[in-house]
XYZ file of C-alpha atoms in Angstrom:
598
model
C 0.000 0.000 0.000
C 1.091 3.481 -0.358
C -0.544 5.904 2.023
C -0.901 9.556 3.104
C 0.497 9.182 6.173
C 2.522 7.111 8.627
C -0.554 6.869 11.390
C -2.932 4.482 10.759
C -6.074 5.384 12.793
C -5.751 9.559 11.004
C -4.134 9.135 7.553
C -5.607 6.752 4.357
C -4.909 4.565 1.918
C -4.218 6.113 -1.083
C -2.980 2.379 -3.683
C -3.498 -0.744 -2.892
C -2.102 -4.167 -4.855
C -2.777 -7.613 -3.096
C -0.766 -11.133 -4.971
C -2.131 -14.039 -3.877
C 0.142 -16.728 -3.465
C -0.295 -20.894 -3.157
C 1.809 -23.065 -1.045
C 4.386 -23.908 -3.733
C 4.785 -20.640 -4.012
C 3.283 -20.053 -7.396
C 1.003 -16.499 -7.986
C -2.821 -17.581 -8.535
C -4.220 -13.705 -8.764
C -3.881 -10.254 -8.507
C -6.186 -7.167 -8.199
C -4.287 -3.385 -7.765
C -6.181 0.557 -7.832
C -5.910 3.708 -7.180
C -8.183 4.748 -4.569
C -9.658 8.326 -3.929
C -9.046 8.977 0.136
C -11.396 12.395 0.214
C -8.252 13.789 1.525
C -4.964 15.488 1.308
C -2.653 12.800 -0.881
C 0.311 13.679 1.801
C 4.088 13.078 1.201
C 3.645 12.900 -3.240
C 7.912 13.347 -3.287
C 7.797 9.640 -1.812
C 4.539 8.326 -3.392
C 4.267 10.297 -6.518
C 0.250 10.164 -6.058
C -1.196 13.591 -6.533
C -5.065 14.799 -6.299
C -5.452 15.102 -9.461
C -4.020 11.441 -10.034
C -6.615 10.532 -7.629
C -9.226 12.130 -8.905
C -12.078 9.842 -9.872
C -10.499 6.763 -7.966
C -12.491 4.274 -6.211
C -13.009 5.123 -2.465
C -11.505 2.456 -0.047
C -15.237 0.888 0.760
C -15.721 0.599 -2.592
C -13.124 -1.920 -3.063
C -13.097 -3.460 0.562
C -15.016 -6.184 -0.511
C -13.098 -7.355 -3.131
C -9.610 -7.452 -0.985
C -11.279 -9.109 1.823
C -12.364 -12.118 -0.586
C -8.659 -12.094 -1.256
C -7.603 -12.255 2.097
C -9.668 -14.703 3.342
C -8.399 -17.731 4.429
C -4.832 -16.922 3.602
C -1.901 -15.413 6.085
C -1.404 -11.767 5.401
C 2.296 -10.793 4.247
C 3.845 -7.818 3.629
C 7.087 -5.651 4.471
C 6.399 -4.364 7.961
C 3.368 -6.395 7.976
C 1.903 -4.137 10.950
C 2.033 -1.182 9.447
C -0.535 -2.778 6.313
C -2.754 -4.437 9.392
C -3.045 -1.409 10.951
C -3.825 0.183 7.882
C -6.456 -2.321 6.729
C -7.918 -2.577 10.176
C -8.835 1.578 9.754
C -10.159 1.002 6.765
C -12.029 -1.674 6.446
C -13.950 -0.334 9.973
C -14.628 2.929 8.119
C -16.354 0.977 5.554
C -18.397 -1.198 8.686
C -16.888 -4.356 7.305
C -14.674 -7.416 9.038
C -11.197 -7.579 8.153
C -11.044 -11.306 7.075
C -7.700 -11.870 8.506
C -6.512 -13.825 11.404
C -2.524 -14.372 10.999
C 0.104 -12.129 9.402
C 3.688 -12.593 8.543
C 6.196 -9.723 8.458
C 9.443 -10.460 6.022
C 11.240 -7.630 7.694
C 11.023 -10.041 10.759
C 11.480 -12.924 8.975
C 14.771 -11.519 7.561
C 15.498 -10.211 10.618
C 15.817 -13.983 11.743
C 17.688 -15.028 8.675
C 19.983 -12.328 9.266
C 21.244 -12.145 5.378
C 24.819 -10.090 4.959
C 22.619 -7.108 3.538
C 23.489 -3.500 4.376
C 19.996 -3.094 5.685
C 16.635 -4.881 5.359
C 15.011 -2.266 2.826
C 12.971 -4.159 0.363
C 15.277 -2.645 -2.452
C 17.776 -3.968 -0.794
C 16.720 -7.611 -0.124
C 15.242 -8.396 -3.664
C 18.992 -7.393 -4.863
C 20.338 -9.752 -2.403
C 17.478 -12.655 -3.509
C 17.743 -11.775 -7.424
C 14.021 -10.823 -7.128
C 14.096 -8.235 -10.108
C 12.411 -4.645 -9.008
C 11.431 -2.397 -11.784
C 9.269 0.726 -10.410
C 9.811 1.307 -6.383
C 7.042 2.377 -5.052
C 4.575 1.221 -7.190
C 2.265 -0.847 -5.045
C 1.544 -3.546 -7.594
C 5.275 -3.978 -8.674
C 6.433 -3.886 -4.945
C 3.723 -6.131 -3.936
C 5.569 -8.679 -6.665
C 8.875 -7.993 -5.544
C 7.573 -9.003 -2.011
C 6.538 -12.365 -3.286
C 9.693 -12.900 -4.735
C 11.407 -12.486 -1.405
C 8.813 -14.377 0.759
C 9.627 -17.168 -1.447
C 13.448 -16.548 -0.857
C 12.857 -16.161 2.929
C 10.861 -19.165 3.475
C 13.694 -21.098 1.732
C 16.767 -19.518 3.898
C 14.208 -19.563 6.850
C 13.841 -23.888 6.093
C 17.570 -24.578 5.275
C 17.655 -22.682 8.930
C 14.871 -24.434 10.424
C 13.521 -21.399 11.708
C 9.998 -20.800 13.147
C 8.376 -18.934 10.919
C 7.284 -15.678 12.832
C 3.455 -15.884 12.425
C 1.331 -13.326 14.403
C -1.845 -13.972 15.511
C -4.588 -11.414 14.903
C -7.645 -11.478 17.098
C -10.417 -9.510 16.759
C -10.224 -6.073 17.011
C -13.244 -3.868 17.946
C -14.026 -1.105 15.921
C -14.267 1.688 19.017
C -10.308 1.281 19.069
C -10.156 2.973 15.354
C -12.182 5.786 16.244
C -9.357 8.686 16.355
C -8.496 10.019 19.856
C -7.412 13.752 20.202
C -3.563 13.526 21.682
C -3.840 14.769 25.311
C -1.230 17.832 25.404
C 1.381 17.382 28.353
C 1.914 20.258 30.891
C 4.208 22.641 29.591
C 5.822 23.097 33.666
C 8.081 21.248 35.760
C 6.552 19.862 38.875
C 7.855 22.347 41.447
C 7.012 19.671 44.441
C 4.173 18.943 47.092
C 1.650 21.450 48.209
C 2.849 23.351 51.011
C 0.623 23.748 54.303
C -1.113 26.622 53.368
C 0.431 27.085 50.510
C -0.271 27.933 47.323
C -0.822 25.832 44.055
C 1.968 26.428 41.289
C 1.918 25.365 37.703
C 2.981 21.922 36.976
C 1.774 20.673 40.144
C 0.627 17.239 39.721
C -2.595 17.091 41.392
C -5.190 13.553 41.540
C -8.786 13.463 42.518
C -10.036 10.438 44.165
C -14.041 9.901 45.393
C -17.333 11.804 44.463
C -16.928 15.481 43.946
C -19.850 18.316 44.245
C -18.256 19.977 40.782
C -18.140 17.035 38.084
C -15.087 15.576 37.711
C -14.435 17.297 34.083
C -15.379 20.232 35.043
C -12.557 20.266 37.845
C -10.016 18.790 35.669
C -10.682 21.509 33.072
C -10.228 24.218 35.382
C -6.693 22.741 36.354
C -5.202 22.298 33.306
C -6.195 25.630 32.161
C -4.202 27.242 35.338
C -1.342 25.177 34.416
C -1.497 22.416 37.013
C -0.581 18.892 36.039
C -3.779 16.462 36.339
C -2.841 12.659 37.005
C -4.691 9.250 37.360
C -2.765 8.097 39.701
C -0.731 8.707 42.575
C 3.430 8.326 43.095
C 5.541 9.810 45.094
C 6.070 12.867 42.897
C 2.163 13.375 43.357
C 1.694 17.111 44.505
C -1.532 17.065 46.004
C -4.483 14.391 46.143
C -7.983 16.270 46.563
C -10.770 14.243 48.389
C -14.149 15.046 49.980
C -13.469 11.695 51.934
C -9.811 11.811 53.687
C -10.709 8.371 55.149
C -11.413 6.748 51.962
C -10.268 3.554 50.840
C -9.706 3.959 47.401
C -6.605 3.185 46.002
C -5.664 6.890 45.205
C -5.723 7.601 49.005
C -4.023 4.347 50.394
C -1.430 5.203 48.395
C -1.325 9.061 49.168
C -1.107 7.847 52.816
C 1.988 5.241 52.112
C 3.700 8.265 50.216
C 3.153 11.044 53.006
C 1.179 12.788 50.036
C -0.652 16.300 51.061
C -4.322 15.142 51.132
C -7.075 18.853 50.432
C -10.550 19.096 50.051
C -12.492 20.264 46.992
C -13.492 23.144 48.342
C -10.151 24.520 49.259
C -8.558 22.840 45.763
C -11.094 25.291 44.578
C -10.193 28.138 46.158
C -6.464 27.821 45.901
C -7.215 27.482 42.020
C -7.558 31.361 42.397
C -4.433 32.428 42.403
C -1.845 29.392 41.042
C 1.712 30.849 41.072
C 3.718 31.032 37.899
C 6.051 27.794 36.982
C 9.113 27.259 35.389
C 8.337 25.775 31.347
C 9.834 22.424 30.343
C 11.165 24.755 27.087
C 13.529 27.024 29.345
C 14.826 23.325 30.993
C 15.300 21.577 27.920
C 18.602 21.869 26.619
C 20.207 22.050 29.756
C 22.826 19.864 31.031
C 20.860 16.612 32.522
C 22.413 14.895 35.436
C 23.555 11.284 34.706
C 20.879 8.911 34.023
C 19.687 6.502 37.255
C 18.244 3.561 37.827
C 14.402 4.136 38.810
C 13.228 3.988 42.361
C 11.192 1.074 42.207
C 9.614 -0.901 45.038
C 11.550 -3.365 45.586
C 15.112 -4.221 45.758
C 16.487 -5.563 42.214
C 18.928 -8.312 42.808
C 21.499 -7.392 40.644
C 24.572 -4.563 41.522
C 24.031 -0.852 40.258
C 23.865 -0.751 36.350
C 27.624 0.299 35.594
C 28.428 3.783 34.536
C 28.342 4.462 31.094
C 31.410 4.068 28.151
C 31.294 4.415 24.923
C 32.256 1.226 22.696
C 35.795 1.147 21.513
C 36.020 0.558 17.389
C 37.556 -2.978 16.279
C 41.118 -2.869 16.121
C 41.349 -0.723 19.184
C 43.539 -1.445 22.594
C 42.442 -1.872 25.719
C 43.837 0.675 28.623
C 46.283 -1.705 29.482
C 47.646 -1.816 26.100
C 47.080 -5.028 24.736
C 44.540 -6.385 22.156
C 41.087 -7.124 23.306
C 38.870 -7.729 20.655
C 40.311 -10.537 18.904
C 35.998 -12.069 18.016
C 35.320 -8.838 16.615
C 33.248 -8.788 13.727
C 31.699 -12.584 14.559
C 28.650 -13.394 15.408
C 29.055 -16.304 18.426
C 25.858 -18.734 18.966
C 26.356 -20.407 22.940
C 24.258 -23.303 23.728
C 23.584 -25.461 26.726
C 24.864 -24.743 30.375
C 22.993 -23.473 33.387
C 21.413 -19.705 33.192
C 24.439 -18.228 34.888
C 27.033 -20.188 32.643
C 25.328 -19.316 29.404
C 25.210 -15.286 30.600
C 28.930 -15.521 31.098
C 29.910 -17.071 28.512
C 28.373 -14.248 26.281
C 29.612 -11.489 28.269
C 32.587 -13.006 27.552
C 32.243 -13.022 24.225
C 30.691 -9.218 23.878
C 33.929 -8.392 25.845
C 36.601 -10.353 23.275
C 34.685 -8.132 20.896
C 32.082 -10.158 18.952
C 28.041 -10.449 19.147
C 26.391 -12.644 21.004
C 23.509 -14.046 19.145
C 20.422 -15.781 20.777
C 19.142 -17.623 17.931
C 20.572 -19.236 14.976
C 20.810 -17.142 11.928
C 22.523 -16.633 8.749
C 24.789 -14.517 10.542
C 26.372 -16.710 12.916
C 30.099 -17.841 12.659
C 31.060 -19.396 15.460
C 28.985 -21.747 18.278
C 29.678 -22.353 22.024
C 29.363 -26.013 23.537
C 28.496 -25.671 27.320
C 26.900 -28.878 29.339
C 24.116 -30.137 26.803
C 24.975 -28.226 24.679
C 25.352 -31.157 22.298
C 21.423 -31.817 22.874
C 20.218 -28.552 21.619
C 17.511 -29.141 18.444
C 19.541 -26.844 16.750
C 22.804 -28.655 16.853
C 22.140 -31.054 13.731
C 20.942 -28.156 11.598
C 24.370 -26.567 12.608
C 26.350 -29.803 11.865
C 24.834 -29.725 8.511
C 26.038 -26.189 8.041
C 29.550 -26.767 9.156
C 29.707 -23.932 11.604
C 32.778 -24.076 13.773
C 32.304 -25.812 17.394
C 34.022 -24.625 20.522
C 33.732 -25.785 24.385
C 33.914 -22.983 26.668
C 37.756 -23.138 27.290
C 37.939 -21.623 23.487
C 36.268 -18.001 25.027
C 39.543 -18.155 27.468
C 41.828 -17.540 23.816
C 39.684 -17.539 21.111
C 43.506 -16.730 19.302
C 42.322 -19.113 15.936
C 39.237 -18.177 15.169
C 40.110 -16.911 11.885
C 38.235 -15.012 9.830
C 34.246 -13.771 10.337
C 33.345 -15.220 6.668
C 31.406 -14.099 3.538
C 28.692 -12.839 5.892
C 30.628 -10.346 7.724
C 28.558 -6.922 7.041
C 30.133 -3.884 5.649
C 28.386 -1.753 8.456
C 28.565 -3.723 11.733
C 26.762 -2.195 14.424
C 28.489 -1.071 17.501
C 28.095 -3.781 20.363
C 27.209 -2.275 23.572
C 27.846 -3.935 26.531
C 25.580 -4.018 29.716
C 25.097 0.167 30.716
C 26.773 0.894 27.347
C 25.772 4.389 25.634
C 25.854 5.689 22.281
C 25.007 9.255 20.844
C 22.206 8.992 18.605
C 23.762 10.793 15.331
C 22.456 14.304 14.271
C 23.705 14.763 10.860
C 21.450 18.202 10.454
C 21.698 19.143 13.958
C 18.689 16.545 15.044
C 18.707 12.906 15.154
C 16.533 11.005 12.717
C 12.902 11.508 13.298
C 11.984 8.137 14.312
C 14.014 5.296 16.191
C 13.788 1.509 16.243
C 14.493 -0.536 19.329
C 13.969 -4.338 18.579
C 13.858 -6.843 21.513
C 14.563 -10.414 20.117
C 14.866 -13.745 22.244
C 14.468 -17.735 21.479
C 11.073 -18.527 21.119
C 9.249 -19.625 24.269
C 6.157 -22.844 24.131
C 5.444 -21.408 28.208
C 5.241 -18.620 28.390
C 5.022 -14.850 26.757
C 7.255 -12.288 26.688
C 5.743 -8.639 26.550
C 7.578 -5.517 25.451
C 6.326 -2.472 26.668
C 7.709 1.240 27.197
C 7.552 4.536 29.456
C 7.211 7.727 28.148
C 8.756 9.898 31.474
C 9.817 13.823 32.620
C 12.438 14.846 34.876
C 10.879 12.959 37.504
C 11.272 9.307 36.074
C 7.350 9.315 36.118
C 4.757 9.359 33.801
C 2.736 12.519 32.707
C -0.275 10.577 32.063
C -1.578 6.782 31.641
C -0.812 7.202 28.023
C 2.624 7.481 28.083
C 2.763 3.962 29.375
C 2.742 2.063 25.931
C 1.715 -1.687 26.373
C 0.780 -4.867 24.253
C -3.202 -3.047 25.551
C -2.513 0.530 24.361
C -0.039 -0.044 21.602
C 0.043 3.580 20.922
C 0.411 7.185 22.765
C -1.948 9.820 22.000
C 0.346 11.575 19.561
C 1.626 8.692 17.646
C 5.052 9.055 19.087
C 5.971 6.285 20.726
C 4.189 2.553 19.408
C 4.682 -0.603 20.075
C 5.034 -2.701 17.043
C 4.975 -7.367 17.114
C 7.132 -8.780 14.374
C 6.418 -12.060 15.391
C 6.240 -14.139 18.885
C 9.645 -13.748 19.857
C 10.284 -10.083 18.721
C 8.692 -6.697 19.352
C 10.270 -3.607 18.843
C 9.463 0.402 20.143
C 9.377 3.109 17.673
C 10.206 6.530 19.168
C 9.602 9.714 16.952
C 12.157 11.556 18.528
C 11.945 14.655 16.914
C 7.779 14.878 17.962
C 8.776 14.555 21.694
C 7.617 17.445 23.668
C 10.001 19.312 25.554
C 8.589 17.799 29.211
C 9.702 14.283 27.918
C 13.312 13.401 29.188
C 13.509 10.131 28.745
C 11.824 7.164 27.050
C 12.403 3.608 29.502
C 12.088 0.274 26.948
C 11.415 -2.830 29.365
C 10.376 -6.635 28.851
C 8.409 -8.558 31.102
C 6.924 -12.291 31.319
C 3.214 -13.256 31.333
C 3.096 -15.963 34.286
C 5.379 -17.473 36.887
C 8.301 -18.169 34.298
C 11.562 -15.727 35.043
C 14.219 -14.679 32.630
C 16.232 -17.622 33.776
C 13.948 -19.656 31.818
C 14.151 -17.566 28.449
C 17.719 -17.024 28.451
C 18.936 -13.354 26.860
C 17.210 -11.134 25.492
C 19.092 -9.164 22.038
C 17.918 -5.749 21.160
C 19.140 -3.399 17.992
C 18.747 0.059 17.572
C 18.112 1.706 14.042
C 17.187 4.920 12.688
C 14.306 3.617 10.513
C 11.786 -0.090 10.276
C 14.697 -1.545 7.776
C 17.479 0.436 8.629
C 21.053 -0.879 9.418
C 21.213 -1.257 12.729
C 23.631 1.605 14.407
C 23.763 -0.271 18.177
C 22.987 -3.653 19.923
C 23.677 -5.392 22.690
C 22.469 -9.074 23.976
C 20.783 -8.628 27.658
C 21.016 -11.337 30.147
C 19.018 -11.192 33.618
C 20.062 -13.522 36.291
C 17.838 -16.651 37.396
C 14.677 -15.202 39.036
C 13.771 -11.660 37.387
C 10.562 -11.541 35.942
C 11.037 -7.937 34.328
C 13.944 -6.271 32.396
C 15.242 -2.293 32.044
C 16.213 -3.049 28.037
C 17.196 0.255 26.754
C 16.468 4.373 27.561
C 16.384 6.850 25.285
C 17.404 9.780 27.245
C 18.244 13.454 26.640
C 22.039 15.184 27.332
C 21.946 18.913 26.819
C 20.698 18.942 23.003
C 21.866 14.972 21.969
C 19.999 12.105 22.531
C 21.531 9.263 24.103
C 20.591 5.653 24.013
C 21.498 3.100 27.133
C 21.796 -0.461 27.286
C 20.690 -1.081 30.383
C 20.026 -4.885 31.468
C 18.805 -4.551 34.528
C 16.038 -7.079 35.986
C 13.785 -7.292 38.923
C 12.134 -9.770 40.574
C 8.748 -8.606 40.744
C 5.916 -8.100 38.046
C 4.697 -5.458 35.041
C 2.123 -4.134 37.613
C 4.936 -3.186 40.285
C 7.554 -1.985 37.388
C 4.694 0.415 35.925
C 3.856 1.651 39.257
C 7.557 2.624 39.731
C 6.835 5.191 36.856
C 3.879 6.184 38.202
C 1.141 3.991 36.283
C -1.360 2.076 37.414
C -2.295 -0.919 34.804
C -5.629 -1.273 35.954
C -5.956 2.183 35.233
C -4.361 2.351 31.921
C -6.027 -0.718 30.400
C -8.301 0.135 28.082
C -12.236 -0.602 29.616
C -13.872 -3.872 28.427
């Protein structure tokens, strides 16, 4: 599809081209048009779709019906495959029809897997690499054929692999969640602390209501914001004031006011101090000035590993290490270790991160070297690996890895930088900005027990929250402004996009964290990879491979976070043993509160 925009549930489709496909791989139809979107055409440098080319087009409804016969039945592929979904979802509940389909496969995640010694994963760029001929880019029919020439491509690397193929399910989806939701606008202060006794209300406060109120509840909210003050959901220690007509209450606002020595007020003297609110200081004067070195959050309980380290920037291949001898002698391979105990396995690829090389977490196309540790040898990977003649090492090989030779055809030109555990990177800003919108992809082996769940936290200066929204979840895939999503490739990768340049100035950091569904712990899924690119098929510029110890049941993956005018991303690794609900609550969110109703 090409489209007028990049957000599903405001822009439209403007082309459309669908290939159906059988299981030998062999084309059996095809339908493409033009469609008229009633609308501004949007970016026509990238799509070359004007009005006037428009003009007279079918409307999306008009066609819907047509498409979903297409779709039904069959497993819905395309390049970015959530993007289209998302896309088809809108549209087809604009039109008050079902979207016929119930799995999709991305082959950006599916080449993601294969790992293929490309510069990046553009679809330009794979059909070159699969000899899938490409004659007019961005032509939805002709790209749509160039796609099936690399699914077929993919699904062969992806067998002489034996991969799982990354197939996402796609329930239901109601049609209330397309209905367009006006972005909520942050509070342009900084929270300038707790109500004073007697004091008087400033600008940025951040002020809750709990229990029934004589004014409505809107009406009291409305009146806040409009004096500046910062109106939350919930309550955390960087809550201001609570207001209550009912100081005993139980609710869960007040309990936790209570725990957090919170200044409780009626609504009658919130009212009255609304009168005369003091002026604040604006997020804008703060923005660009020096920030103090990120920390780890305050959360609730105690996490069992050390303080993340400071951060370092990674040294180039070739470099020395302080000491003056060579340290990276596995850079530019890609090391696979199997078998051992939790612990073992963890140190064996910190090892390997620090000789220099990557340590993968699933077999891949990109893999040079492989790691025996106890039972190793019974991993269900190990035949396909014999078969490909990859080189086999026990763990006394990590001590001197001094023959390993040379990485192999499918060293890449562009290696990203490894980080290690608290590494940081500047985000590059060739035109004094970094690129509008960032990738962070969380990858791990694929579980049959459990589910891992990506999620992110949009915060301020206080590590907190401004609002529910900015907690982005497998429930609310989305914030308000389209700047931060969540995005599934497949079961056993999700990634965070952050529109960096669309951040207001309030927002100082964005927190990218993994948890597990159930009673399962990290120690049971092993490490957890993540890559950072400037774009959905963009080399990747950073990654790092994560490893929790036994019993954590939620991981710190990666921050975003703002020094002076750069942005900065961290590598964090850090795991705790309790829940989501208690992580979220750290920032500030409650998740019964910020799950959607119903």
């Amino acid at each position: 599809m090409e489209t007028s925009g990049l957000i599903a549930r405001r822009d439209r489709v403007l082309s459309v081209a669908v290939v159906t496909v059988s299981p030998d791989g062999e084309q059996t139809g095809e339908f493409s048009t033009l469609l008229n979107p009633g609308c501004d055409p949007g970016p026509v440098h990238v799509h070359g779709l004007t009005a006037e080319r428009l003009q007279g087009a079918p409307t999306f409804d008009q066609v819907a019906g047509r498409i979903g016969a297409m779709l039904q039945d069959r497993v819905l592929v395309a390049h970015n495959a959530q993007f289209d979904y998302d896309f088809l979802a809108h549209e087809f509940a604009r039109a008050r029809l079902w979207l016929p389909v119930s799995q999709r496969l991305c082959t950006l995640a599916l080449n993601r897997q294969v790992d293929p010694p490309t510069d990046d994963m553009k679809l330009g760029t794979l059909a070159a690499h699969y000899g899938v001929p490409q004659l007019h880019a961005h032509d939805a029919l002709d790209d749509t054929r160039v796609l099936a020439g690399i699914l077929r491509a993919s699904l062969r690397e992806a067998a002489r692999l034996d991969l799982p193929l990354p197939l996402v399910s796609c329930p239901p989806r109601q049609e209330s969640q397309f209905t367009p939701q006006p972005p909520k606008t942050p509070c342009a202060y900084r929270n300038p602390g707790r109500l004073a006794p007697g004091g008087p209300l400033a600008q940025g406060m951040k002020i809750a209501i709990t229990g029934e109120t004589a004014t409505s509840r809107a009406e009291l909210v409305g009146r806040a914001v409009a004096v500046g003050l910062n109106m939350m959901t919930t309550v955390s220690r960087h809550t201001s004031a609570l207001v209550t007509n009912e100081p005993s209450s139980e609710s869960t606002k007040a309990r936790r006011a209570a725990a957090e020595g919170v200044p409780v007020i009626d609504e009658h003297t919130f009212l009255r101090l609304l009168s005369d609110v003091r002026t604040g200081t604006s997020h804008e004067a703060t923005a660009f000035a020096v920030a103090t070195p990120p920390k780890t959050p305050d959360l609730l309980t105690t996490p069992s590993h050390a303080a993340v380290p400071a951060p370092r920037r990674p040294r180039a291949a070739g470099t020395v290490s302080p000491d003056g001898a060579p340290d990276r002698p596995l850079a530019g391979r890609r090391v696979l270790v199997l078998g051992g105990a939790h612990t073992e396995a963890a140190a064996a690829r910190t090892r390997v991160v620090a000789l220099g090389g990557s340590a993968a977490v699933n077999l891949s196309a990109g893999v040079t070297d492989v790691v025996l540790l106890a039972g190793g040898e019974n991993d269900r990977r190990i035949r396909r690996i014999t078969a490909l003649e990859l080189p086999l090492h026990d763990e006394h090989w990590l001590t001197a890895p001094t023959a390993a030779g040379p990485a192999g055809p499918t060293t890449r030109p562009q290696a990203p930088h490894v980080l290690p555990r608290g590494g940081v990177i500047d985000l590059p800003m060739p035109h004094g900005s970094p690129a509008p919108e960032w990738y962070v992809t969380g990858s791990w082996s694929p579980q049959a027990d459990c589910e891992v769940d990506v999620v992110a936290f949009i915060l301020d200066e206080d590590e907190q929250v401004t609002f529910d929204e900015d907690f982005i979840f497998y429930g609310v895939p989305e914030s308000p402004a389209g700047t931060v999503r969540l995005l599934t490739g497949g079961p056993a990768e999700q990634t965070i996009a952050v529109d960096l340049a669309s951040l207001p100035p309030a927002t100082r950091k964005i927190v990218v964290a993994a948890a597990i569904d159930g009673a399962a712990t990290f120690g049971n899924v092993g490490a957890i990879q993540i890559s950072t690119a400037p774009g959905s098929s963009a080399a990747p510029l950073a990654s790092a491979t994560l490893d929790a110890a036994t019993t954590e049941r939620t991981m710190l993956l990666a921050e975003f976070y703002r020094r002076g005018p750069v942005w900065r991303l961290r590598a964090v690794g850090q795991g705790y043993d309790h829940g989501l609900d208690d992580l979220a609550r750290g920032y500030g969110v409650d998740i019964a509160d910020a799950a959607p109703a119903g």
